[in-house]
mmCIF file of C-alpha atoms in Angstrom:
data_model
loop_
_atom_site.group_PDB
_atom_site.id
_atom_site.type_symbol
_atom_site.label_atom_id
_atom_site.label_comp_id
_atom_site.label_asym_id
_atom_site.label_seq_id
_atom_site.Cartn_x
_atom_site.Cartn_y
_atom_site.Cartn_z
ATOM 1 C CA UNK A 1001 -18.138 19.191 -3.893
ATOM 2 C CA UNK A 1002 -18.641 17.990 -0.283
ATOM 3 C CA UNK A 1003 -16.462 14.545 -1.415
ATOM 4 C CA UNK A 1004 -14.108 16.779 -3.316
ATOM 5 C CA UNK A 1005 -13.286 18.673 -0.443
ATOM 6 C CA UNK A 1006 -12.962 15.246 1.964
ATOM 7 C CA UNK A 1007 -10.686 13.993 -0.150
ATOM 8 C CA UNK A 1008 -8.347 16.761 -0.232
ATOM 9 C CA UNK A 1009 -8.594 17.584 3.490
ATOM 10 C CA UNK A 1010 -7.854 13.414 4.006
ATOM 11 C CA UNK A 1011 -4.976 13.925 2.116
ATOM 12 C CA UNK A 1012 -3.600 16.848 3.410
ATOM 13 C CA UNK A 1013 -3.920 15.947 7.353
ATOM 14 C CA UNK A 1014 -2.126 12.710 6.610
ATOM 15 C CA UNK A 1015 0.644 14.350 5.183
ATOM 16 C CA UNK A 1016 0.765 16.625 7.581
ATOM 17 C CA UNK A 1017 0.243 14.402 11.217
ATOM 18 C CA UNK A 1018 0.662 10.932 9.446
ATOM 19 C CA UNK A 1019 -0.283 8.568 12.043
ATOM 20 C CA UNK A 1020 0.688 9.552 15.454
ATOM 21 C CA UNK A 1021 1.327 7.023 18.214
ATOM 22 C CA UNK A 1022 -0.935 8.527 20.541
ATOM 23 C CA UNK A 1023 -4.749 8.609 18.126
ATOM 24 C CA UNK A 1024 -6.028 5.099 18.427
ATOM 25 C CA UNK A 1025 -5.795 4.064 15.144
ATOM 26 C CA UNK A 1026 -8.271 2.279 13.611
ATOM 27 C CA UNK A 1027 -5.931 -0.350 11.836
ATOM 28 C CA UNK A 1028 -5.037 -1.347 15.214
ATOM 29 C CA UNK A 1029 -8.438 -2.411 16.753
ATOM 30 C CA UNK A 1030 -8.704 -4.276 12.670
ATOM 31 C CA UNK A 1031 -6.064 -6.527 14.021
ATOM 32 C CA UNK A 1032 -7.294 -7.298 17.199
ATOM 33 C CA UNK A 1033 -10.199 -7.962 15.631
ATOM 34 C CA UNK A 1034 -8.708 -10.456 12.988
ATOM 35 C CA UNK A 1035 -6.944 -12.119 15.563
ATOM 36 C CA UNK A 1036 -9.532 -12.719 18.033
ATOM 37 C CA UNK A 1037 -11.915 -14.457 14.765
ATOM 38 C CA UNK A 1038 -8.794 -16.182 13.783
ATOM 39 C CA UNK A 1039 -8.620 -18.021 17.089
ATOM 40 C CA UNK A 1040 -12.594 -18.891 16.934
ATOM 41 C CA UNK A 1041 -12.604 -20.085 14.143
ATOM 42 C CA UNK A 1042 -9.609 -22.333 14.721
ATOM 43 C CA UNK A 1043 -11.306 -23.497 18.267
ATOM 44 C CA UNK A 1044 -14.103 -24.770 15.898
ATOM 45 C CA UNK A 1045 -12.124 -25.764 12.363
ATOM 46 C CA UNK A 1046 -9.309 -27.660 12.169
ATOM 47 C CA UNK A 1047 -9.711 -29.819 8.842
ATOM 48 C CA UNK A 1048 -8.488 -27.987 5.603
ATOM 49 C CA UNK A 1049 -12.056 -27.917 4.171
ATOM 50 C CA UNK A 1050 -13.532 -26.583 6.774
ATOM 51 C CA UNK A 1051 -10.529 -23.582 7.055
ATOM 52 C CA UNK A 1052 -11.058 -22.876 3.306
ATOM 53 C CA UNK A 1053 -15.286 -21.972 4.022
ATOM 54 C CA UNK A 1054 -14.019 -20.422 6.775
ATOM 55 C CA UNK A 1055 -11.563 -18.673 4.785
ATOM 56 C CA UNK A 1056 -14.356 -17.247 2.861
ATOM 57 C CA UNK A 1057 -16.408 -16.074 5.625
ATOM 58 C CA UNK A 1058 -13.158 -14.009 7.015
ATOM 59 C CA UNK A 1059 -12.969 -11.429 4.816
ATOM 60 C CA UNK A 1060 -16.567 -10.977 4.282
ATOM 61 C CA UNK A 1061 -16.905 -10.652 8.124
ATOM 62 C CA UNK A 1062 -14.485 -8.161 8.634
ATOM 63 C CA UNK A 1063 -14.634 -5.999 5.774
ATOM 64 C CA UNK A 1064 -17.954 -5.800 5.849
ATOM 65 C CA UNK A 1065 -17.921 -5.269 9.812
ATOM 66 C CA UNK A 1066 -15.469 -2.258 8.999
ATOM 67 C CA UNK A 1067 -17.904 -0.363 6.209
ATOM 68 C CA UNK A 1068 -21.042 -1.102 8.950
ATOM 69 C CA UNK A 1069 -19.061 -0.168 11.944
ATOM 70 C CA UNK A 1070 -18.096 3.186 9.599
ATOM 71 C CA UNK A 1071 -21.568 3.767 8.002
ATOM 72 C CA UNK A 1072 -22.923 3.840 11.163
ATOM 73 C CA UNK A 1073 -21.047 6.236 13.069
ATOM 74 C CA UNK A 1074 -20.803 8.416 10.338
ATOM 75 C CA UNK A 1075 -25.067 8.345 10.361
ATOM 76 C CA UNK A 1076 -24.976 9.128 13.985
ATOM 77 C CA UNK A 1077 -22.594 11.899 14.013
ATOM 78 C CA UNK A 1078 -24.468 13.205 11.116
ATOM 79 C CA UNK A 1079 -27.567 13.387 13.287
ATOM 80 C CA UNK A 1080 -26.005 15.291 15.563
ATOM 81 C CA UNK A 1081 -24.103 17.799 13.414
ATOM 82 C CA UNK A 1082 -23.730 17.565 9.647
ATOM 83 C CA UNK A 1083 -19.765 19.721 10.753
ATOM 84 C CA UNK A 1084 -19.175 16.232 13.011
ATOM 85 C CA UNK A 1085 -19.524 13.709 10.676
ATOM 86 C CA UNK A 1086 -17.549 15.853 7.628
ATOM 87 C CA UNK A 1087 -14.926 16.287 10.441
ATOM 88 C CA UNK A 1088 -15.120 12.048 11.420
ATOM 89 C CA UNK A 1089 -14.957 10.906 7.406
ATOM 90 C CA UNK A 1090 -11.696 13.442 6.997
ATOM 91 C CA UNK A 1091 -10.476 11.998 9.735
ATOM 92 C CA UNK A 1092 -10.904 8.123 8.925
ATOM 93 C CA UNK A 1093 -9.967 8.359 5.486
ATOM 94 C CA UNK A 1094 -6.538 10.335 6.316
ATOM 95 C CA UNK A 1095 -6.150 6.792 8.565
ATOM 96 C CA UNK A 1096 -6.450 4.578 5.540
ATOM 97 C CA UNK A 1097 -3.432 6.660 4.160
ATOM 98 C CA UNK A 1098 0.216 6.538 4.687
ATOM 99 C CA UNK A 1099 2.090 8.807 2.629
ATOM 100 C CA UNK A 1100 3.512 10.447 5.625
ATOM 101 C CA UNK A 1101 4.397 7.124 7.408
ATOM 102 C CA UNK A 1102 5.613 5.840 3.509
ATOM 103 C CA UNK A 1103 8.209 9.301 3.453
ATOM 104 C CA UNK A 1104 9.379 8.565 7.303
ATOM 105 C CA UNK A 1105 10.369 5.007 7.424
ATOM 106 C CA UNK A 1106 12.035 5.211 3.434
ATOM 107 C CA UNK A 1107 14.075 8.600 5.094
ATOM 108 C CA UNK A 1108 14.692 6.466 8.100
ATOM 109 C CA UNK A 1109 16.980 4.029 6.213
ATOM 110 C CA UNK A 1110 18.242 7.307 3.665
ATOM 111 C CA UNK A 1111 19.678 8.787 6.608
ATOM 112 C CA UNK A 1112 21.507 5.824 8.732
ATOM 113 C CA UNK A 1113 22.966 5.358 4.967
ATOM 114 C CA UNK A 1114 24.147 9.071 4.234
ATOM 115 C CA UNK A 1115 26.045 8.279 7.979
ATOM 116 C CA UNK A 1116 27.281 5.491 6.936
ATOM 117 C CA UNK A 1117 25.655 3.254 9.648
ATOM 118 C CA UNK A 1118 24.666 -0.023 7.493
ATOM 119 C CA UNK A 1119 23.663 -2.110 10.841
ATOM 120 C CA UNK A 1120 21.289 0.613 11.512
ATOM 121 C CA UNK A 1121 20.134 1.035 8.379
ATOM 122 C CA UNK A 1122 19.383 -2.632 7.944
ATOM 123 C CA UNK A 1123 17.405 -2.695 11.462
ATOM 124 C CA UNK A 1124 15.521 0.694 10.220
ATOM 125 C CA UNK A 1125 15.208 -1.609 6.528
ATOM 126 C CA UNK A 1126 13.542 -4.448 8.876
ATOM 127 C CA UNK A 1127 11.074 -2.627 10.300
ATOM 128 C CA UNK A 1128 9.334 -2.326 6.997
ATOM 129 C CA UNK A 1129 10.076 -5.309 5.324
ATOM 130 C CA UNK A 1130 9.547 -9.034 6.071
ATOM 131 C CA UNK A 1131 12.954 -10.640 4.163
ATOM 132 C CA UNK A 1132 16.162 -10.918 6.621
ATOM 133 C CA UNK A 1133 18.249 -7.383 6.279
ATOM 134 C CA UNK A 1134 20.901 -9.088 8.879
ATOM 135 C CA UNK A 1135 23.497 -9.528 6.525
ATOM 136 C CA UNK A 1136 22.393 -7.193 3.530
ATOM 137 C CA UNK A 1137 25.166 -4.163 2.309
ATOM 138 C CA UNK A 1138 23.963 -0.947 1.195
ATOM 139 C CA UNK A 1139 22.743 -1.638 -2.576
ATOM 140 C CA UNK A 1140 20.505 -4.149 -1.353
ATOM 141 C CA UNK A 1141 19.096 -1.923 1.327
ATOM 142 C CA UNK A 1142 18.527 0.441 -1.179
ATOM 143 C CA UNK A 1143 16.397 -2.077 -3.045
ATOM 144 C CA UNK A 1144 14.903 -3.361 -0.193
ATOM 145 C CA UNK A 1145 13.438 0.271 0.343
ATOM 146 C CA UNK A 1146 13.008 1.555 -2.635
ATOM 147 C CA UNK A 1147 10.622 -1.432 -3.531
ATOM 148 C CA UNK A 1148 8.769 -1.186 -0.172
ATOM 149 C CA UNK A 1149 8.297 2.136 -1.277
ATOM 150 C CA UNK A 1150 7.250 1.349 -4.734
ATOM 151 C CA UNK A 1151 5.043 -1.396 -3.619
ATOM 152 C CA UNK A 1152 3.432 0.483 -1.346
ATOM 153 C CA UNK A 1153 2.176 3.486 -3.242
ATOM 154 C CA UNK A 1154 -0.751 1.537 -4.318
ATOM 155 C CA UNK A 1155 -1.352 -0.287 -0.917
ATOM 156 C CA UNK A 1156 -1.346 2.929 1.182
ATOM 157 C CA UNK A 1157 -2.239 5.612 -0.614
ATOM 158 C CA UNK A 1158 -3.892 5.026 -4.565
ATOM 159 C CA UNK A 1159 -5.925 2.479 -3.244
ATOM 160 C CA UNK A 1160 -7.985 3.688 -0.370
ATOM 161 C CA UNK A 1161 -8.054 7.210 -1.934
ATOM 162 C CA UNK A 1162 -9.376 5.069 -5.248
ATOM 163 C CA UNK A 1163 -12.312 3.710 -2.572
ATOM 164 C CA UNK A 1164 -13.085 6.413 -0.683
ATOM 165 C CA UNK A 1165 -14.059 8.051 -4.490
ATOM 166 C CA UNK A 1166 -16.148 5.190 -5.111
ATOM 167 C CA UNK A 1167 -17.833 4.945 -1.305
ATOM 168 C CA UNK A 1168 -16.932 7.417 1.172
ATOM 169 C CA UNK A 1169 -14.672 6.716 4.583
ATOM 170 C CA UNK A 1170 -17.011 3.287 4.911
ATOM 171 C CA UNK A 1171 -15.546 2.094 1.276
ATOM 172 C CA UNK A 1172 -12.140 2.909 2.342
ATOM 173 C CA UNK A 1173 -12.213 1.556 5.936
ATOM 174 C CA UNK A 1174 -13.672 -1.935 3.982
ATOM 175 C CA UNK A 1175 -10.268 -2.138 1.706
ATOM 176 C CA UNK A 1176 -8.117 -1.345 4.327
ATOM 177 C CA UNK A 1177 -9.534 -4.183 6.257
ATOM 178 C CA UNK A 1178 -8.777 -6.044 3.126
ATOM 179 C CA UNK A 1179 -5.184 -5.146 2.883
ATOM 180 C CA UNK A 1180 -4.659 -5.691 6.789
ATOM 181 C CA UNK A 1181 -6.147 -9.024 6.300
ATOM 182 C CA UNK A 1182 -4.351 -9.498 3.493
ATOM 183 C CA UNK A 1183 -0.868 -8.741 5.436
ATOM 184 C CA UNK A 1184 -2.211 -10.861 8.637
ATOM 185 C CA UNK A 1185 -3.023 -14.207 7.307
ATOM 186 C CA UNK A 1186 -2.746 -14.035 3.033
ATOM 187 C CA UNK A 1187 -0.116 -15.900 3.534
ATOM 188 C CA UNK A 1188 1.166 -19.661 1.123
ATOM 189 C CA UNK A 1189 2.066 -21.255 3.989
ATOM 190 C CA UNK A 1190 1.150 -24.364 6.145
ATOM 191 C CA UNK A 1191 -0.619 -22.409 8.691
ATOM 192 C CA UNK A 1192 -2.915 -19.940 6.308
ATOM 193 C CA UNK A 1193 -2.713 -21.715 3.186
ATOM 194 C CA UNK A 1194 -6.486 -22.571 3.701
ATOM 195 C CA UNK A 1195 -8.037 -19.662 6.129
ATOM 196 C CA UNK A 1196 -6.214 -16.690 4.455
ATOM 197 C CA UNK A 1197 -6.517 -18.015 0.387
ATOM 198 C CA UNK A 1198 -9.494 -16.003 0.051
ATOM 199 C CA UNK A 1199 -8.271 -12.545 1.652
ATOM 200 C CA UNK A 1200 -5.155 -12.620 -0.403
ATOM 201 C CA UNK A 1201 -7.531 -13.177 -3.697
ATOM 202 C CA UNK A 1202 -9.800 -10.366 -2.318
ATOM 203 C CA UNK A 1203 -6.754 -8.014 -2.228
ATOM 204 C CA UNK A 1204 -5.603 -8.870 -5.228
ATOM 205 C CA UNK A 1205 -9.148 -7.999 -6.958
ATOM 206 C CA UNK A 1206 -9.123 -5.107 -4.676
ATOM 207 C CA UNK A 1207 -5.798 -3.374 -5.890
ATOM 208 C CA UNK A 1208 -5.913 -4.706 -9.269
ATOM 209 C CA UNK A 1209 -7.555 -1.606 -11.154
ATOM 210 C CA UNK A 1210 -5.486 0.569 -8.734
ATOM 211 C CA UNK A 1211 -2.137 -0.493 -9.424
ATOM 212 C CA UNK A 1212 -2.600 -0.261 -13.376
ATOM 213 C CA UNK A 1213 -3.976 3.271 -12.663
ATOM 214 C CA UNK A 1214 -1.019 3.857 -10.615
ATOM 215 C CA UNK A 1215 1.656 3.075 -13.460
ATOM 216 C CA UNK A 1216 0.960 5.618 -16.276
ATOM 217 C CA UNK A 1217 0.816 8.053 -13.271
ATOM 218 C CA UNK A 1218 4.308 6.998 -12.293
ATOM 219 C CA UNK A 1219 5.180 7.801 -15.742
ATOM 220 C CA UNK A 1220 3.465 11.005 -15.814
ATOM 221 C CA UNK A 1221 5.544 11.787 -12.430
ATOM 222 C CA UNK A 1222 8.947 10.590 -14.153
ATOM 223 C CA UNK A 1223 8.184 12.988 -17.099
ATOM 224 C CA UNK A 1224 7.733 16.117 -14.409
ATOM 225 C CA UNK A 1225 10.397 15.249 -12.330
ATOM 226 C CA UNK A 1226 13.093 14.913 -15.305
ATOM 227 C CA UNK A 1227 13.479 11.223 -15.051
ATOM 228 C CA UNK A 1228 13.270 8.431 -17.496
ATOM 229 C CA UNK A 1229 9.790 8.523 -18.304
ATOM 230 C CA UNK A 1230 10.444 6.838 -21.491
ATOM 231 C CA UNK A 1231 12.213 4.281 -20.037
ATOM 232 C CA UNK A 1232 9.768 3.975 -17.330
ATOM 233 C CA UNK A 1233 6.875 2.732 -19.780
ATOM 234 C CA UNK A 1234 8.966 0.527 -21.343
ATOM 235 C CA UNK A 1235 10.182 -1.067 -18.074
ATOM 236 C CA UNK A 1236 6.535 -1.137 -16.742
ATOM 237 C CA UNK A 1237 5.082 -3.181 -20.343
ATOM 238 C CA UNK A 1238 8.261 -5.399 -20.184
ATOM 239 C CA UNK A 1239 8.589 -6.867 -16.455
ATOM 240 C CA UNK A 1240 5.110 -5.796 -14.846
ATOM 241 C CA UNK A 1241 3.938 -8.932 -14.739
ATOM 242 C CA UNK A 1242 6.878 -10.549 -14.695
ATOM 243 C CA UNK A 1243 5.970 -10.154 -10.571
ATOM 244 C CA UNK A 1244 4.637 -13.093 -8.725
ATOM 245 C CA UNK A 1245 2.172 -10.322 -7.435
ATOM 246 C CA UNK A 1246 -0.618 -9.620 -10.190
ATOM 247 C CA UNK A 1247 -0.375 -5.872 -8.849
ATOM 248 C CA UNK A 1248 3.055 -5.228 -7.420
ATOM 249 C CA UNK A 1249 4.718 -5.158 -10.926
ATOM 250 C CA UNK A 1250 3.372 -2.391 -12.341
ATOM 251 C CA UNK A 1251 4.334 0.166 -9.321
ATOM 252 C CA UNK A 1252 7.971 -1.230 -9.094
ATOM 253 C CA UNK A 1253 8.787 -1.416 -12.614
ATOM 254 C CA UNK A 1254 7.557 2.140 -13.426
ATOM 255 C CA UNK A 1255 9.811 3.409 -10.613
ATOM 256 C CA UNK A 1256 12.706 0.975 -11.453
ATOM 257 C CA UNK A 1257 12.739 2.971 -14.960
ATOM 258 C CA UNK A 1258 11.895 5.912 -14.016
ATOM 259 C CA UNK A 1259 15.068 6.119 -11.736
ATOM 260 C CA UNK A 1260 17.508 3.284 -14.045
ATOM 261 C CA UNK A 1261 18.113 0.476 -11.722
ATOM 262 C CA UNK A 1262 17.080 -3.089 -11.553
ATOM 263 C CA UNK A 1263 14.646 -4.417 -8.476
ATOM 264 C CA UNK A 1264 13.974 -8.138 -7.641
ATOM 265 C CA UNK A 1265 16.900 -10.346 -7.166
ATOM 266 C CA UNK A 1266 17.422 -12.965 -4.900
ATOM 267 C CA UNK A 1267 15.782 -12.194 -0.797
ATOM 268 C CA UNK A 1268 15.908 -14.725 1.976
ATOM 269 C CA UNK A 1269 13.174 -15.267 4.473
ATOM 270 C CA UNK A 1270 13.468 -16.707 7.365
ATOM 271 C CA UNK A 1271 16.745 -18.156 6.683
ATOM 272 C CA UNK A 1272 14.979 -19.744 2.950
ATOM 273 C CA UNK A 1273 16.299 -17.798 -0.361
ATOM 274 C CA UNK A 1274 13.584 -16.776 -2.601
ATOM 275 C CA UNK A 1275 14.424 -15.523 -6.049
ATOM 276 C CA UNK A 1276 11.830 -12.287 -7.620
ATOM 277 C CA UNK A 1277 11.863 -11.274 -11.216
ATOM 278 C CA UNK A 1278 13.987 -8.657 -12.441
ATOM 279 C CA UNK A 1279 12.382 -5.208 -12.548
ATOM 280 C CA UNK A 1280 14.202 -2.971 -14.973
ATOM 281 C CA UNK A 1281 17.599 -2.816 -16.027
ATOM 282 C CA UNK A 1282 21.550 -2.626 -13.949
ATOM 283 C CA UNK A 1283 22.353 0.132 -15.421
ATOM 284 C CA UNK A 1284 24.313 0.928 -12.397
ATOM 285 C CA UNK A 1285 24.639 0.252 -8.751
ATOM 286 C CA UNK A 1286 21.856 1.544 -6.382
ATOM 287 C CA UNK A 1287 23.352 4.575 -4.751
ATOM 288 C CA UNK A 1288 21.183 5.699 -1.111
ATOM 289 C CA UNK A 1289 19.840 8.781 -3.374
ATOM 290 C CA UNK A 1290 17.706 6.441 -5.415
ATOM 291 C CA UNK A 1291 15.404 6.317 -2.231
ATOM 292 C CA UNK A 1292 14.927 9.835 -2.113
ATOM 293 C CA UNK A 1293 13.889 9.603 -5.990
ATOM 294 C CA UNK A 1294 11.391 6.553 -5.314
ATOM 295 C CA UNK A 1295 9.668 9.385 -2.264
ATOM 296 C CA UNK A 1296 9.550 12.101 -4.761
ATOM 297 C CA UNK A 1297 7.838 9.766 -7.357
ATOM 298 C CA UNK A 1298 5.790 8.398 -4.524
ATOM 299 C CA UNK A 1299 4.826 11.927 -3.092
ATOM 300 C CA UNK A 1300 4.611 13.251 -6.766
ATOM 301 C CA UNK A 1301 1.796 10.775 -7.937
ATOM 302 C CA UNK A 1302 0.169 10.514 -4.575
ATOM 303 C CA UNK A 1303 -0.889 14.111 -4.690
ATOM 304 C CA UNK A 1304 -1.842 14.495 -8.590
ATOM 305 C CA UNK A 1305 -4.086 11.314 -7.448
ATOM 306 C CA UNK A 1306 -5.873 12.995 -4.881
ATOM 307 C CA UNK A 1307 -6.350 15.986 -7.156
ATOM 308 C CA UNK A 1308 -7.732 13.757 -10.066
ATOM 309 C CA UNK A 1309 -10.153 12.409 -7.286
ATOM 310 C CA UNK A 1310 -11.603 15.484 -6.260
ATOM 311 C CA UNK A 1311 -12.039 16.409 -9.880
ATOM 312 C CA UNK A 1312 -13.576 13.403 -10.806
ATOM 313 C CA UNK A 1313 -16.104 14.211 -7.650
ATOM 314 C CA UNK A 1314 -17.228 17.700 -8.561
ATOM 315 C CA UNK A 1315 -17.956 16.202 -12.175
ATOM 316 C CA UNK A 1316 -19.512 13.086 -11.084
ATOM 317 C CA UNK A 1317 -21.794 15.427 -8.623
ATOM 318 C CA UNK A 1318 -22.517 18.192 -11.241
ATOM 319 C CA UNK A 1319 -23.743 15.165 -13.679
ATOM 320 C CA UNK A 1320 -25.817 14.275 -10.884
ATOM 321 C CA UNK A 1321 -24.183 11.393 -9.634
#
């Protein structure tokens, strides 16, 4: 019950305050401390063998550092007052969440489209994207967001609340270190191809039950919101791993036919085109109201999720787990 009720709380207060500016926020001091191992280990490594043990020891460092660093305080507050440390765990797991932030920066580019402001809607686009919005019109900043959206309902919210289940706030804190890893230096290029190869596998394993949980719950979402839910598990079995991600598939093709439209397509980063499976079918052009579909389904599956967690708890605790 006591997990049950941490969950829900988590949840709620991130939906409610999100993450605001002026909390340190734990994701923060994660980067700060990726960056500052980064540059010891490349004072010390500079040969590509030597970056791929490294790469190794990265993850397992700071991961592990963030379900220690968690474990620990939560012990000590727990000494104190049993209240502090159920207060501290609500608290860090609503930080490994971001349905809130998810809602804000997808309505961000919805509403510099409904005015009809594309160069602000493409610098609102590049805040939460890495391809080049510079030159993009407003069906491709639809995609742009409604994918970001799509991709990210595993990333930021099905996938912490999926660890925090299994292991508490420390659990959670570890995969988000994971994922922030993942987005800091999983990268195929010359400069992490060696040090980050082994965070970008460990996120991959990480989200990889996750995002297959996360597409028949898409589905389920289609079916109550009136949508294509039909199409939606077609889409999802045809082009899910048709995505050079092993996970990102199956979140964007459930909402590409949930809502009718085709994602992927040709994007261009840093001035180099880079072509992405189709996702679904063009049945039609992507209007600025198919982002306010891809937050309902988002929103939708993010909170039967948390519900299915907390029930899930209060069995696994009444079978004596």
């Amino acid at each position: 019950m006591k997990l049950a009720v941490i969950l829900l709380a988590a949840y709620v207060l991130d939906r409610i305050i999100g993450d605001p500016r002026s909390i340190p926020h734990p994701v923060v001091l994660m980067g700060k401390m990726i960056t500052a191992i980064e540059r010891l280990i490349r004072r010390f490594c500079s040969q590509p063998r030597a970056l791929k043990v490294a790469g190794v020891l990265l993850p397992l460092l700071v991961a592990g550092g963030a379900w220690g660093v968690t474990a620990v305080i939560l012990l000590l507050l727990s000494r104190l007052a049993p209240w502090l440390a159920w207060a501290a765990e609500v608290w860090l797991i609503s930080t490994t969440i971001a349905s809130k932030g998810l809602k804000d920066a997808g309505m961000a580019v919805y509403a510099e489209l409904r005015k009809g402001n594309i160069p602000a809607a493409r610098t609102a686009l590049g805040m939460i994207v890495g391809r080049d919005t510079t030159k993009l019109e407003s069906p491709d900043i639809v995609r742009g967001t409604v994918e970001t959206v799509a991709e990210n309902i595993v990333d930021a919210i099905i996938s912490p609340l999926f660890f925090a289940l299994l292991g508490g706030a420390p659990l959670a804190m570890a995969y988000r270190a994971v994922n922030t890893l993942d987005s800091m230096v999983g990268y195929k290029n010359d400069k992490y191809r060696n040090l980050g190869w082994a965070s970008a596998r460990l996120d991959d394993v990480a989200n990889y039950i996750p995002a297959r949980l996360t597409a028949p719950l898409l589905v389920l979402c289609a079916w109550l919101l009136r949508l294509d839910w039909r199409s939606s598990w077609r889409i999802v079995r045809r082009d899910a791993r048709l995505h050079p991600s092993p996970n990102s598939g199956f979140p964007e093709s459930a909402v590409a036919g949930a809502i009718g439209v085709r994602l992927g397509g040709e994007n261009v980063y840093h001035g180099v085109a880079s072509f992405r499976a189709y996702m679904g079918d063009p049945l039609r052009i992507m209007e600025p109201e198919d982002i306010l579909l891809a937050s309902r389904l988002m929103l939708r599956s993010s909170a039967i999720f948390v519900c299915l967690c907390a029930v899930a708890a209060i069995l696994w605790h009444g079978m004596g787990g």
